[in-house]
Every structure is written in C-alpha cells, then in structure tokens.
Amino acid sequence: MKHCEYQQIDPQALSTPTPTPTLPLQQAVVQEEKKGETARRKWEVFPGKNRFYCDGRIIVAQQSGVLPLTLGLILVTTVLFFVFDCPFLLKHLTVFIPAIGGVLFVFVVISLLQTSFTDPGILPRATPDEAADIEKQIDNSGSSTYRPPPRTKEVMINQQVVKLKYCFTCKMFRPPRTSHCSLCDNCVERFDHHCPWVGNCVGKRNYRFFYTFIVSLSFLTVFIFGCVATHLALRAQGGRGLMFALQESPASAVELVICFFSVWSILGLSGFHTYLVASNLTTNEDIKGSWSGKSGAEDTGNPYSYNNIITNCCSVLCGPMPPSLIDRRGFMPVEESSQTVATEIELAAKKEINVVGGPTPSQLPPCALQVPPSPIPLPATPNHLQPDLQTPV
Amino acid sequence: MAETHSLQELQQQAAVASKVYVQRDYNSGKICKFQTKFPSELESRVDKQQFEETMQTLNNLYAEAEKIGGKSYLEGCLACMTAYTIFLCMETHYEKVLKKIARFVKEQNEKIYAPLGLLLTDPIERGLRVVEITIFEDRSIGSGR
C-alpha cells in the first residue's frame, strides 16, 4: 500500500476548535516569498497606529494632534519676546533676562520634542505562540466565534489585590498600570493619558519629559508674562499711559494675551501633575478613582506609592530609564532554516496528497486544506507540524 | 543517538517541538521578575535545580537594572539638568545591565540548555513579558516513506 504523508496535528489544538495558527500552505508560501525579500526593520511591520520617521528613530502617534500648534505658539511668543521686548529690557534692566529666557526656551522645546518623539512604553503584542499558550491556560472549552467574557487575573502587590485585565488586541494580560490606548492602538506601560498637545501618549518612558515640559513651560510663560508686563510698565512711566506703551510695542500685546490665557491652564496642569508625582499616581488612575476607595469600603490605598513624597518624586522622575521594548530599528527575523526545511517537506507532502488523491477528505486533517488564506504574513510562524508516516487508511 | 547538539546545530537542523512560556511574577510589584516555578514540560529535559538557579540569576540581574539608589538618582538628576540630552550620548545603567543579561542568556544556552535540546529566548525580545523556552525535537525530520 502506498504510504501518504499526513501531518500530525497537535491533539490539543484539535480538541479546541479554534483557528489556531496552523495554516501550513499559506505560511509556506509566505515563507518562500520572504526568503527572497531583503531584511526589513521591525518598525515597518509594527501593528499599532504609529508613524515612524528617520528609519524608525522617531515615533509619533497617528494623528499629530495639535503638536504643530503647540510648537507654533511657543515659537511665536518666544521670538516676539526676544525681538521686541528683550532689547528694551536689556538696556534698562539686566542681561540675565534674555539669558534666562533663552535657557527656559531651550528646555521647553527639547522636552517637548522628546515627549513627542519618544516611545512612551509601548508593549509589543504577544506572538501567536504566546497567545495560544495563554488561551490554553485560560479555558479549554468553548469556541472562539464570539468574544468570551473579559478575562482577569488577580495578583497581590504590596498586600493588595490588583486585577490584571486581558487585552484582546494585544493578546496578553496587561501588566499592572498598563492601559490600552485606542488612539494609538497599543498597550502602554504606566499609561498616563494621550496628550493631543504633544501628539503622543504619555507613559512610563516619557512621563519625566512631559513633566519637565509642563513645568518649564509654566516657568517660561510666567517669565515672559512678567517681563512683558515690566516692559510695558516701564514704557508707560512718566504719565504716558498704557495705550502709548502698547502703541509703541504692539507685539507685547500679542504676547500678553497668549500668556495670560495659557498660564492658568499650564500652571493648573503643572500643579496637578506635581500632585500625581508626589503620590505616585497616573492620570488614568486618578480619573478612574482606582485607589481612592470610591468603590466600596475596602482598604484600597495606592500599592505603588512609597508613602513618602520625596521617594515618590525620585522614583518617578529620577528612576532608571527603562529601555524601549519594541525595538523599532531591529531587523525582522529571517525565518530559521529548520522551519524552511520542514515547510519544504510539507509542500512536498501537500503535492503528494493532491496528486495521489487517495484518502477521502474527511480523513485528512481539517485545517490542511479548508482554512481560508490568512491575509497577514505571520512574522514568527509556529511549526508544530511534522510529516508523519502513519496511514490511517 | 546524539543527545548533545551545539547551539548552531540546533537552530539549523532540529525542528521545534513546542514552546514553554514562563510568565511574569507581579507579586513583588512592578519590578521585572519571572516566576521561578519549574514548568512540567521540562521535567524530562533539565534538572529542576539548574533551571531555578538560572531564573533566579535572571531575576537578580533585572533587579539590579531597576534598582533605585544613589547612582540612579545621580544619573536622573544629571539627565534632568541637561534636559535629558545626555541620553543621546550616554548608555543608561539599565541598558548596560540588559547587555549583561543578553550575555548571560547566551552563555547559559551554550553551556547548559543547547546540549539538552532547549533554547532560552532573551525576555527583551518578547517585550519583557515572558521567558520563552523552545523545546527542540531530538528525532530527525523528514523520515523516509
């Protein structure tokens, strides 16, 4: 009797009728194609809604939001300040005024750009193998044609129960304090909020830049406001009046208006974030009231706080800088030769089955021929299948 | 039957039988720590003591990377004063320890795990979520008809 090569399916995969990643034919085809391609960097296949520049060095959210407006406002105000107010103040007061203004401006722009262009702490999505492993651990029954009820896992942190939620997009249990940003379609560690002014999420890695930005911007705004007011006051001296001063220096009026309207919100934001830093909270947690005990009489304090303002500040702002986990500039892994060898044999096996046409389709493993093609080439293809010689016939 | 393989041989010739994932242990807070519980799938392959030792050393290395102390504060304050531009030139303490971890994982693979037909993946390649252990099949693939 002629032996046909069948593929041994992982029995656990069969017992759960989930479309586990067993698409050997499509995978083999994709792998064949991939062998011929030049290596691509990982940012080119990044699944989230981010945009990359400079070959992956710079990462921003999909919509830049009002980042151009933020930059524009800061630039315009500061340039007007240097051009119209500084010469007068330099002559009448001190050289330190433009110097301090310059330092503050540099701080503001650098921290703004760093906040916008840094990876906020994006967690890479689970590989198909990992996702399958977690699925197996969670439930072994039921089909996945509908979304099962939200899955949670409980852990104890500092003698307090914390619930970890399962992220359906990233296919993993979110670490504590991680949240999924729908605008960027990523799970971000220590997610604070998505800031449209900065055009990026604020998370673990760029929170210190964000804090530096808003604090230095508050100082800059107050400084410019103060200097412009002084300038106008000096010009209006000698009974000449404010209108005269404004006519002589109309740019100062523009600066005054911009600064006046922005100083309240920026100072307010700085104050709010200083409170958050001191109590080691995120905006997300504060808004939801995760630790304020609103949800019942349990003793829910913040398990991440060190209960010491100085320690909290130091750990949030001066702690070690965590690395970026998404490795934007790394190259896509070239498929291992072991897998290509195995898939070549699978391809041959496929041809055998098709040509010989011996066994009836019902005896063949269902996934081999009837699964619809997967549109997404899987970067890391699991290969549980090996040609096996046992003929069931 | 050749039980011992070199790392390169494994990656080039053997077929992947299955993968075991060691998840993060969040019970000590947010620090990076992996569960040291011995997975049952590895019972036939590697000594429990050896595996737990490897995981413990890995955990200790991550704890060293994330340690908050005088040195990290100094680095943080210096960075703050220079508007964080020193990060462009200087390698952070965390990155230095990550390189150490990469070397450690490679060394463990070469000395201990590859000869047993196993491969540890550096957790940083999986976003510090899991330690992926690949179990390679010993029998040769494509056995004839």
Coordinates of C-alpha atoms in Angstrom, one line a residue:
Chain A
M1 CA 0.0 0.0 0.0
K2 CA 1.3 3.4 -0.9
H3 CA 2.2 5.5 2.1
C4 CA 0.9 9.0 2.0
E5 CA 2.4 11.6 4.2
Y6 CA 0.0 13.0 6.7
Q7 CA 0.6 15.8 9.1
Q8 CA 0.5 15.2 12.7
I9 CA -1.7 17.8 14.3
D10 CA -1.2 18.8 17.9
P11 CA -4.0 16.9 19.7
Q12 CA -4.7 19.9 22.0
A13 CA -5.3 22.1 19.0
L14 CA -7.9 19.7 17.7
S15 CA -9.8 19.5 20.9
T16 CA -10.3 23.2 20.9
P17 CA -11.9 24.1 17.7
T18 CA -10.1 27.4 17.5
P19 CA -8.4 28.5 14.3
T20 CA -5.0 28.1 15.8
P21 CA -2.2 29.2 13.6
T22 CA -2.0 26.0 11.6
L23 CA -2.0 27.3 8.0
P24 CA 0.9 25.4 6.7
L25 CA 0.2 26.0 3.0
Q26 CA -0.2 29.8 3.3
Q27 CA 2.7 30.0 5.7
A28 CA 4.9 28.0 3.4
V29 CA 4.1 30.3 0.5
V30 CA 4.7 33.4 2.6
Q31 CA 8.0 32.0 3.9
E32 CA 9.1 31.2 0.4
E33 CA 8.4 34.7 -0.6
K34 CA 10.1 36.1 2.4
K35 CA 13.3 34.3 1.7
G36 CA 13.7 36.4 -1.4
E37 CA 13.0 39.7 0.2
T38 CA 15.6 41.9 1.8
A39 CA 15.5 42.1 5.5
R40 CA 13.1 44.7 6.8
R41 CA 13.2 46.7 10.0
K42 CA 10.6 45.9 12.7
W43 CA 9.0 49.4 12.6
E44 CA 7.8 48.7 9.0
V45 CA 5.6 45.9 10.3
F46 CA 4.6 47.5 13.5
P47 CA 0.9 46.7 14.2
G48 CA 0.0 49.8 16.1
K49 CA -1.3 53.1 14.7
N50 CA 2.0 54.9 15.0
R51 CA 4.1 56.7 12.4
F52 CA 7.9 56.4 12.2
Y53 CA 10.5 58.8 10.8
C54 CA 14.2 58.7 10.3
D55 CA 14.2 55.0 9.7
G56 CA 12.5 54.2 13.0
R57 CA 14.3 56.6 15.2
I58 CA 11.4 58.9 15.8
I59 CA 7.9 57.6 16.8
V60 CA 4.8 59.6 16.9
A61 CA 1.1 58.9 17.2
Q62 CA -1.1 58.5 14.1
Q63 CA -2.6 62.0 14.4
S64 CA -0.1 64.6 15.3
G65 CA -2.9 66.4 17.1
V66 CA -2.2 69.9 17.8
L67 CA 1.6 69.5 18.2
P68 CA 2.3 72.0 15.4
L69 CA 0.0 74.5 17.1
T70 CA 1.8 73.9 20.4
L71 CA 5.2 74.4 18.8
G72 CA 4.0 77.3 16.8
L73 CA 2.6 79.1 19.8
I74 CA 5.7 78.6 21.9
L75 CA 8.0 79.7 19.0
V76 CA 5.9 82.8 18.1
T77 CA 5.7 84.0 21.6
T78 CA 9.3 83.5 22.4
V79 CA 10.5 85.0 19.1
L80 CA 8.3 88.1 19.6
F81 CA 9.7 88.3 23.1
F82 CA 13.3 88.2 22.0
V83 CA 12.8 90.6 19.1
F84 CA 10.6 93.2 20.7
D85 CA 11.0 93.1 24.5
C86 CA 14.5 91.9 25.1
P87 CA 16.3 94.9 23.6
F88 CA 14.4 97.3 25.8
L89 CA 14.8 95.2 28.9
L90 CA 18.5 94.5 28.1
K91 CA 19.1 98.2 28.0
H92 CA 17.0 99.2 31.0
L93 CA 17.4 96.2 33.3
T94 CA 19.8 93.4 33.0
V95 CA 21.4 90.9 30.6
F96 CA 20.1 88.0 32.6
I97 CA 16.6 88.4 31.3
P98 CA 17.3 87.2 27.7
A99 CA 19.7 84.6 29.2
I100 CA 17.1 83.1 31.4
G101 CA 14.5 83.3 28.7
G102 CA 16.9 81.5 26.3
V103 CA 17.6 78.7 28.8
L104 CA 13.9 78.2 29.5
F105 CA 13.0 78.2 25.9
V106 CA 15.7 75.6 25.1
F107 CA 14.4 73.4 27.9
V108 CA 10.8 73.7 26.8
V109 CA 11.5 72.8 23.2
I110 CA 13.8 69.9 23.9
S111 CA 11.5 68.4 26.4
L112 CA 8.5 68.9 24.1
L113 CA 10.3 67.1 21.2
Q114 CA 11.4 64.3 23.5
T115 CA 7.9 63.8 24.8
S116 CA 6.5 63.7 21.3
F117 CA 9.1 61.5 19.7
T118 CA 9.9 59.0 22.4
D119 CA 8.3 55.6 22.7
P120 CA 6.0 56.1 25.8
G121 CA 6.5 52.5 26.9
I122 CA 4.6 50.5 24.3
L123 CA 4.3 46.8 24.9
P124 CA 4.9 44.7 21.9
R125 CA 1.9 42.4 21.1
A126 CA 2.1 38.8 22.0
T127 CA 3.5 36.4 19.4
P128 CA 1.0 33.9 18.1
D129 CA 2.7 31.2 20.1
E130 CA 2.3 33.1 23.3
A131 CA -1.3 34.0 22.6
A132 CA -2.1 30.3 22.0
D133 CA -0.3 29.4 25.2
I134 CA -2.3 31.9 27.2
E135 CA -5.5 30.8 25.6
K136 CA -4.8 27.2 26.6
Q137 CA -4.3 28.2 30.1
I138 CA -7.4 30.3 30.4
D139 CA -10.1 28.0 29.0
N140 CA -10.0 24.8 27.1
S141 CA -13.6 24.7 26.2
G142 CA -15.9 26.8 24.1
S143 CA -15.5 28.2 20.7
S144 CA -13.9 31.5 19.9
T145 CA -16.5 32.6 17.4
Y146 CA -17.8 35.1 20.0
R147 CA -15.7 37.1 22.4
P148 CA -15.7 35.4 25.8
P149 CA -16.4 37.5 28.9
P150 CA -13.5 39.7 29.9
R151 CA -10.7 37.7 31.5
T152 CA -9.0 38.9 34.6
K153 CA -6.1 37.6 36.6
E154 CA -5.5 38.7 40.2
V155 CA -2.2 39.3 41.7
M156 CA -1.1 40.6 45.1
I157 CA 1.0 43.7 45.1
N158 CA 2.1 45.1 48.5
Q159 CA -0.6 43.0 50.2
Q160 CA -3.3 44.4 48.0
V161 CA -5.3 42.6 45.3
V162 CA -4.8 44.0 41.9
K163 CA -6.8 42.8 38.9
L164 CA -4.9 42.3 35.6
K165 CA -7.1 42.6 32.5
Y166 CA -6.7 40.6 29.3
C167 CA -6.1 42.8 26.3
F168 CA -8.0 41.3 23.3
T169 CA -6.0 43.4 20.8
C170 CA -2.5 42.6 22.1
K171 CA -3.5 39.1 23.3
M172 CA -1.9 39.2 26.7
F173 CA -2.6 40.0 30.2
R174 CA -1.7 43.6 30.8
P175 CA 0.9 44.2 33.5
P176 CA -0.2 46.4 36.4
R177 CA -0.8 50.1 35.5
T178 CA -0.8 49.3 31.8
S179 CA -3.6 50.5 29.7
H180 CA -4.5 50.2 26.0
C181 CA -4.7 53.5 24.1
S182 CA -7.4 53.3 21.5
L183 CA -5.9 56.2 19.5
C184 CA -2.5 54.6 19.1
D185 CA -3.9 51.0 19.3
N186 CA -1.1 50.0 21.7
C187 CA -0.8 48.9 25.3
V188 CA 1.3 51.4 27.1
E189 CA 3.1 50.8 30.4
R190 CA 2.2 53.1 33.3
F191 CA -0.3 54.8 30.9
D192 CA -1.0 58.3 32.0
H193 CA -3.0 59.8 29.2
H194 CA -2.9 60.5 25.5
C195 CA -1.9 64.1 25.1
P196 CA -3.1 65.8 21.8
W197 CA -0.9 68.9 22.5
V198 CA 2.1 66.7 22.4
G199 CA 0.8 64.3 19.8
N200 CA 1.7 61.2 21.7
C201 CA 0.8 59.0 24.6
V202 CA 2.4 59.8 28.0
G203 CA 3.6 56.7 29.7
K204 CA 6.4 55.2 31.7
R205 CA 9.2 56.2 29.4
N206 CA 8.3 59.8 28.6
Y207 CA 6.5 60.9 31.7
R208 CA 9.6 62.7 33.0
F209 CA 10.0 64.5 29.7
F210 CA 6.3 65.5 29.8
Y211 CA 6.7 66.7 33.4
T212 CA 9.8 68.7 32.6
F213 CA 8.0 70.2 29.6
I214 CA 5.0 71.4 31.5
V215 CA 7.0 72.7 34.4
S216 CA 9.5 74.6 32.3
L217 CA 6.6 75.9 30.1
S218 CA 4.9 77.2 33.2
F219 CA 8.1 79.0 34.2
L220 CA 8.6 80.3 30.6
T221 CA 5.0 81.6 30.4
V222 CA 5.2 83.3 33.8
F223 CA 8.6 84.7 33.0
I224 CA 7.5 86.1 29.6
F225 CA 4.3 87.5 31.1
G226 CA 6.3 89.1 33.9
C227 CA 8.9 90.6 31.6
V228 CA 6.3 91.9 29.1
A229 CA 4.3 93.5 31.9
T230 CA 7.5 95.1 33.2
H231 CA 8.4 96.3 29.8
L232 CA 5.0 97.9 29.3
A233 CA 5.1 99.4 32.8
L234 CA 8.5 100.9 32.1
R235 CA 7.3 102.4 28.8
A236 CA 4.2 103.7 30.4
Q237 CA 6.1 105.5 33.0
G238 CA 6.2 109.3 33.2
G239 CA 2.4 109.6 32.8
R240 CA 2.4 108.5 29.2
G241 CA -0.1 105.7 29.8
L242 CA -0.6 102.1 28.9
M243 CA -2.1 102.9 25.4
F244 CA 1.0 104.7 24.5
A245 CA 3.2 101.8 25.6
L246 CA 1.0 99.4 23.6
Q247 CA 1.2 101.5 20.5
E248 CA 5.0 101.6 20.7
S249 CA 5.2 97.8 21.2
P250 CA 2.2 96.1 19.7
A251 CA 3.9 92.7 19.8
S252 CA 3.9 92.8 23.5
A253 CA 0.1 92.9 23.5
V254 CA 0.0 89.7 21.5
E255 CA 2.4 88.1 24.0
L256 CA 0.4 89.3 26.9
V257 CA -2.8 87.8 25.5
I258 CA -1.2 84.4 24.7
C259 CA 0.5 84.2 28.0
F260 CA -2.5 85.3 30.0
F261 CA -4.8 82.7 28.6
S262 CA -2.3 79.8 28.7
V263 CA -0.8 80.5 32.1
W264 CA -3.8 79.3 34.0
S265 CA -4.2 76.0 32.3
I266 CA -0.5 75.3 32.3
L267 CA 0.0 76.2 35.9
G268 CA -3.0 74.2 36.8
L269 CA -1.7 71.2 34.8
S270 CA 1.7 71.5 36.5
G271 CA 0.2 71.6 39.9
F272 CA -2.0 68.6 39.1
H273 CA 0.9 66.6 37.8
T274 CA 3.1 67.6 40.8
Y275 CA 0.4 66.1 43.0
L276 CA 0.4 62.9 40.9
V277 CA 4.1 62.6 41.0
A278 CA 4.2 63.1 44.8
S279 CA 1.6 60.4 45.3
N280 CA 2.9 58.1 42.5
L281 CA -0.4 58.1 40.6
T282 CA -1.2 58.3 37.0
T283 CA -3.9 60.5 35.5
N284 CA -5.7 57.3 34.4
E285 CA -5.9 56.0 37.9
D286 CA -6.8 59.3 39.4
I287 CA -9.7 59.8 37.0
K288 CA -11.0 56.3 37.5
G289 CA -10.5 56.6 41.2
S290 CA -8.8 53.2 41.3
W291 CA -7.2 53.8 44.7
S292 CA -9.3 56.4 46.3
G293 CA -11.6 53.8 47.8
K294 CA -14.7 55.1 46.0
S295 CA -15.6 51.6 45.0
G296 CA -16.6 50.3 48.5
A297 CA -15.2 50.2 51.9
E298 CA -12.2 48.2 51.2
D299 CA -8.9 49.4 52.3
T300 CA -7.6 50.4 48.9
G301 CA -4.6 52.5 49.0
N302 CA -2.2 53.0 46.2
P303 CA 0.0 49.9 46.3
Y304 CA 2.7 51.5 44.2
S305 CA 3.3 54.5 46.4
Y306 CA 6.2 54.6 48.8
N307 CA 4.2 56.7 51.2
N308 CA 7.0 59.3 51.2
I309 CA 6.7 62.3 48.9
I310 CA 10.5 62.6 48.2
T311 CA 10.8 58.9 47.4
N312 CA 7.8 59.0 45.1
C313 CA 9.2 62.0 43.3
C314 CA 12.6 60.5 42.9
S315 CA 11.3 57.1 41.7
V316 CA 9.0 58.7 39.1
L317 CA 11.4 61.4 37.8
C318 CA 14.9 60.2 38.6
G319 CA 14.4 56.4 38.4
P320 CA 16.3 54.3 35.9
M321 CA 15.3 55.0 32.3
P322 CA 13.6 51.8 31.0
P323 CA 14.5 50.7 27.5
S324 CA 12.2 50.7 24.6
L325 CA 10.6 47.3 24.3
I326 CA 9.5 47.5 20.7
D327 CA 13.0 47.5 19.1
R328 CA 11.9 49.7 16.2
R329 CA 15.2 49.5 14.3
G330 CA 15.9 45.9 14.7
F331 CA 15.6 43.7 11.6
M332 CA 12.8 41.3 11.1
P333 CA 14.0 37.8 12.0
V334 CA 14.9 35.8 8.9
E335 CA 13.0 32.5 9.0
E336 CA 15.1 29.8 10.6
S337 CA 16.4 27.2 8.2
S338 CA 14.8 24.5 10.3
Q339 CA 11.4 25.9 9.6
T340 CA 12.0 26.3 5.9
V341 CA 13.3 22.7 5.7
A342 CA 10.2 21.5 7.4
T343 CA 7.9 23.5 5.3
E344 CA 9.6 22.3 2.1
I345 CA 8.7 18.8 3.2
E346 CA 5.2 19.9 4.0
L347 CA 4.9 21.4 0.5
A348 CA 6.0 18.1 -1.0
A349 CA 3.5 16.3 1.3
K350 CA 0.8 18.6 0.1
K351 CA 1.6 17.7 -3.5
E352 CA 1.5 14.1 -2.7
I353 CA -1.9 14.3 -1.2
N354 CA -3.3 16.3 -4.0
V355 CA -1.8 14.1 -6.8
V356 CA -2.5 10.7 -5.2
G357 CA -5.9 11.7 -4.0
G358 CA -6.0 8.5 -2.0
P359 CA -7.6 9.2 1.3
T360 CA -11.0 10.8 1.5
P361 CA -11.1 14.4 2.6
S362 CA -12.8 13.5 5.8
Q363 CA -9.7 11.6 6.9
L364 CA -7.4 14.4 6.2
P365 CA -6.7 16.9 9.0
P366 CA -9.3 19.6 8.5
C367 CA -7.0 22.5 8.8
A368 CA -4.8 21.5 6.0
L369 CA -7.0 22.2 3.0
Q370 CA -10.1 24.1 4.1
V371 CA -8.9 27.0 6.1
P372 CA -9.2 30.4 4.3
P373 CA -6.0 32.1 3.5
S374 CA -4.6 34.4 6.1
P375 CA -4.0 37.9 4.8
I376 CA -1.4 38.7 7.3
P377 CA 2.0 37.2 6.9
L378 CA 2.9 35.9 10.4
P379 CA 6.4 37.1 11.3
A380 CA 7.1 34.2 13.7
T381 CA 5.4 31.1 12.3
P382 CA 5.0 28.3 14.8
N383 CA 5.6 25.0 13.4
H384 CA 4.1 22.2 15.4
L385 CA 3.6 20.0 12.4
Q386 CA 5.8 17.3 11.2
P387 CA 5.3 14.9 8.5
D388 CA 4.2 11.6 9.9
L389 CA 4.1 8.3 8.2
Q390 CA 1.2 6.6 9.8
T391 CA -1.6 6.0 7.3
P392 CA -5.0 5.8 8.9
V393 CA -6.4 4.1 5.9
Chain B
M1 CA 21.7 8.7 19.4
A2 CA 23.3 12.1 19.6
E3 CA 21.9 13.8 22.6
T4 CA 24.2 16.7 22.5
H5 CA 23.9 19.5 20.0
S6 CA 25.7 22.7 19.6
L7 CA 23.7 25.9 19.6
Q8 CA 24.2 26.5 15.9
E9 CA 23.3 22.9 15.0
L10 CA 20.1 23.1 17.0
Q11 CA 19.0 26.3 15.2
Q12 CA 19.8 25.0 11.8
Q13 CA 18.7 21.4 11.9
A14 CA 16.3 20.5 14.6
A15 CA 12.6 21.0 14.4
V16 CA 10.7 22.9 17.0
A17 CA 8.5 20.6 19.1
S18 CA 6.9 23.0 21.4
K19 CA 7.4 26.2 23.3
V20 CA 7.0 26.8 27.0
Y21 CA 6.4 30.2 28.5
V22 CA 7.4 31.4 31.9
Q23 CA 5.2 34.4 32.8
R24 CA 6.0 37.4 34.9
D25 CA 5.6 37.3 38.6
Y26 CA 3.9 40.6 39.6
N27 CA 3.6 39.8 43.3
S28 CA 6.6 41.8 44.2
G29 CA 5.2 44.9 42.5
K30 CA 6.1 46.3 39.1
I31 CA 9.7 45.2 39.1
C32 CA 10.7 42.8 36.4
K33 CA 10.6 39.3 37.9
F34 CA 9.8 36.0 36.3
Q35 CA 8.1 33.0 38.0
T36 CA 10.7 30.5 39.2
K37 CA 8.2 27.7 39.3
F38 CA 9.5 24.7 37.3
P39 CA 7.3 24.1 34.2
S40 CA 6.1 20.5 34.0
E41 CA 7.0 20.2 30.3
L42 CA 10.7 20.5 31.1
E43 CA 10.8 17.8 33.7
S44 CA 12.2 15.2 31.4
R45 CA 14.8 17.6 29.9
V46 CA 16.5 19.6 32.6
D47 CA 17.3 19.5 36.2
K48 CA 14.9 21.5 38.4
Q49 CA 17.6 23.0 40.5
Q50 CA 19.6 24.2 37.5
F51 CA 16.5 25.8 35.9
E52 CA 15.5 27.6 39.1
E53 CA 19.1 28.8 39.5
T54 CA 19.0 30.3 36.0
M55 CA 15.7 32.0 36.7
Q56 CA 16.8 33.4 40.0
T57 CA 20.0 34.8 38.5
L58 CA 17.9 36.4 35.7
N59 CA 15.6 37.9 38.3
N60 CA 18.6 39.3 40.3
L61 CA 20.0 40.9 37.1
Y62 CA 16.7 42.6 36.4
A63 CA 16.5 43.8 40.0
E64 CA 20.0 45.3 39.6
A65 CA 18.9 47.1 36.4
E66 CA 15.8 48.6 38.1
K67 CA 17.4 49.4 41.4
I68 CA 16.6 52.8 42.7
G69 CA 19.6 54.1 44.7
G70 CA 22.2 56.8 44.8
K71 CA 23.6 56.0 41.4
S72 CA 20.3 56.0 39.5
Y73 CA 19.3 59.3 41.2
L74 CA 22.6 60.9 40.2
E75 CA 22.0 59.7 36.6
G76 CA 18.4 61.0 36.7
C77 CA 19.3 64.4 38.1
L78 CA 22.2 64.9 35.7
A79 CA 19.8 64.0 32.9
C80 CA 17.2 66.4 34.1
M81 CA 19.7 69.3 34.3
T82 CA 20.9 68.7 30.7
A83 CA 17.3 68.4 29.5
Y84 CA 17.8 64.7 29.0
T85 CA 20.1 65.2 26.2
I86 CA 22.7 63.0 27.8
F87 CA 20.6 60.0 26.9
L88 CA 21.7 60.7 23.3
C89 CA 25.3 60.2 24.2
M90 CA 25.4 58.0 27.2
E91 CA 24.2 54.5 27.7
T92 CA 21.9 54.2 30.7
H93 CA 22.6 51.9 33.6
Y94 CA 19.6 49.8 32.5
E95 CA 21.0 49.3 29.0
K96 CA 24.3 48.2 30.4
V97 CA 22.6 45.6 32.6
L98 CA 20.5 44.4 29.6
K99 CA 23.7 43.7 27.7
K100 CA 24.9 41.7 30.7
I101 CA 21.7 39.8 30.7
A102 CA 22.0 39.1 27.0
R103 CA 25.5 37.7 27.5
F104 CA 24.2 35.6 30.5
V105 CA 21.4 34.1 28.4
K106 CA 23.7 33.3 25.6
E107 CA 26.2 31.7 27.9
Q108 CA 23.5 29.6 29.6
N109 CA 22.2 28.5 26.3
E110 CA 25.6 27.4 25.1
K111 CA 26.7 25.7 28.2
I112 CA 23.6 24.1 29.6
Y113 CA 20.5 24.3 27.5
A114 CA 21.5 23.7 24.0
P115 CA 23.1 20.3 24.8
L116 CA 19.8 19.3 26.2
G117 CA 17.9 20.4 23.2
L118 CA 16.4 23.6 24.7
L119 CA 16.8 27.3 23.8
L120 CA 16.1 30.2 26.1
T121 CA 15.0 33.4 24.4
D122 CA 16.1 36.7 25.9
P123 CA 13.0 38.2 27.5
I124 CA 13.7 41.6 26.0
E125 CA 12.9 40.1 22.6
R126 CA 9.4 39.3 23.9
G127 CA 8.9 42.7 25.5
L128 CA 9.9 41.5 29.0
R129 CA 6.6 39.6 29.2
V130 CA 7.8 36.0 29.2
V131 CA 10.8 33.8 29.1
E132 CA 10.3 31.7 26.0
I133 CA 11.8 28.2 26.1
T134 CA 11.9 26.4 22.8
I135 CA 12.0 22.6 23.0
F136 CA 13.6 21.0 20.0
E137 CA 12.8 17.6 18.8
D138 CA 15.6 15.0 19.0
R139 CA 14.5 12.8 16.2
S140 CA 15.4 13.8 12.7
I141 CA 12.8 15.3 10.5
G142 CA 11.6 14.1 7.1
S143 CA 12.0 10.4 7.8
G144 CA 11.5 8.5 4.6
R145 CA 8.5 6.6 3.4

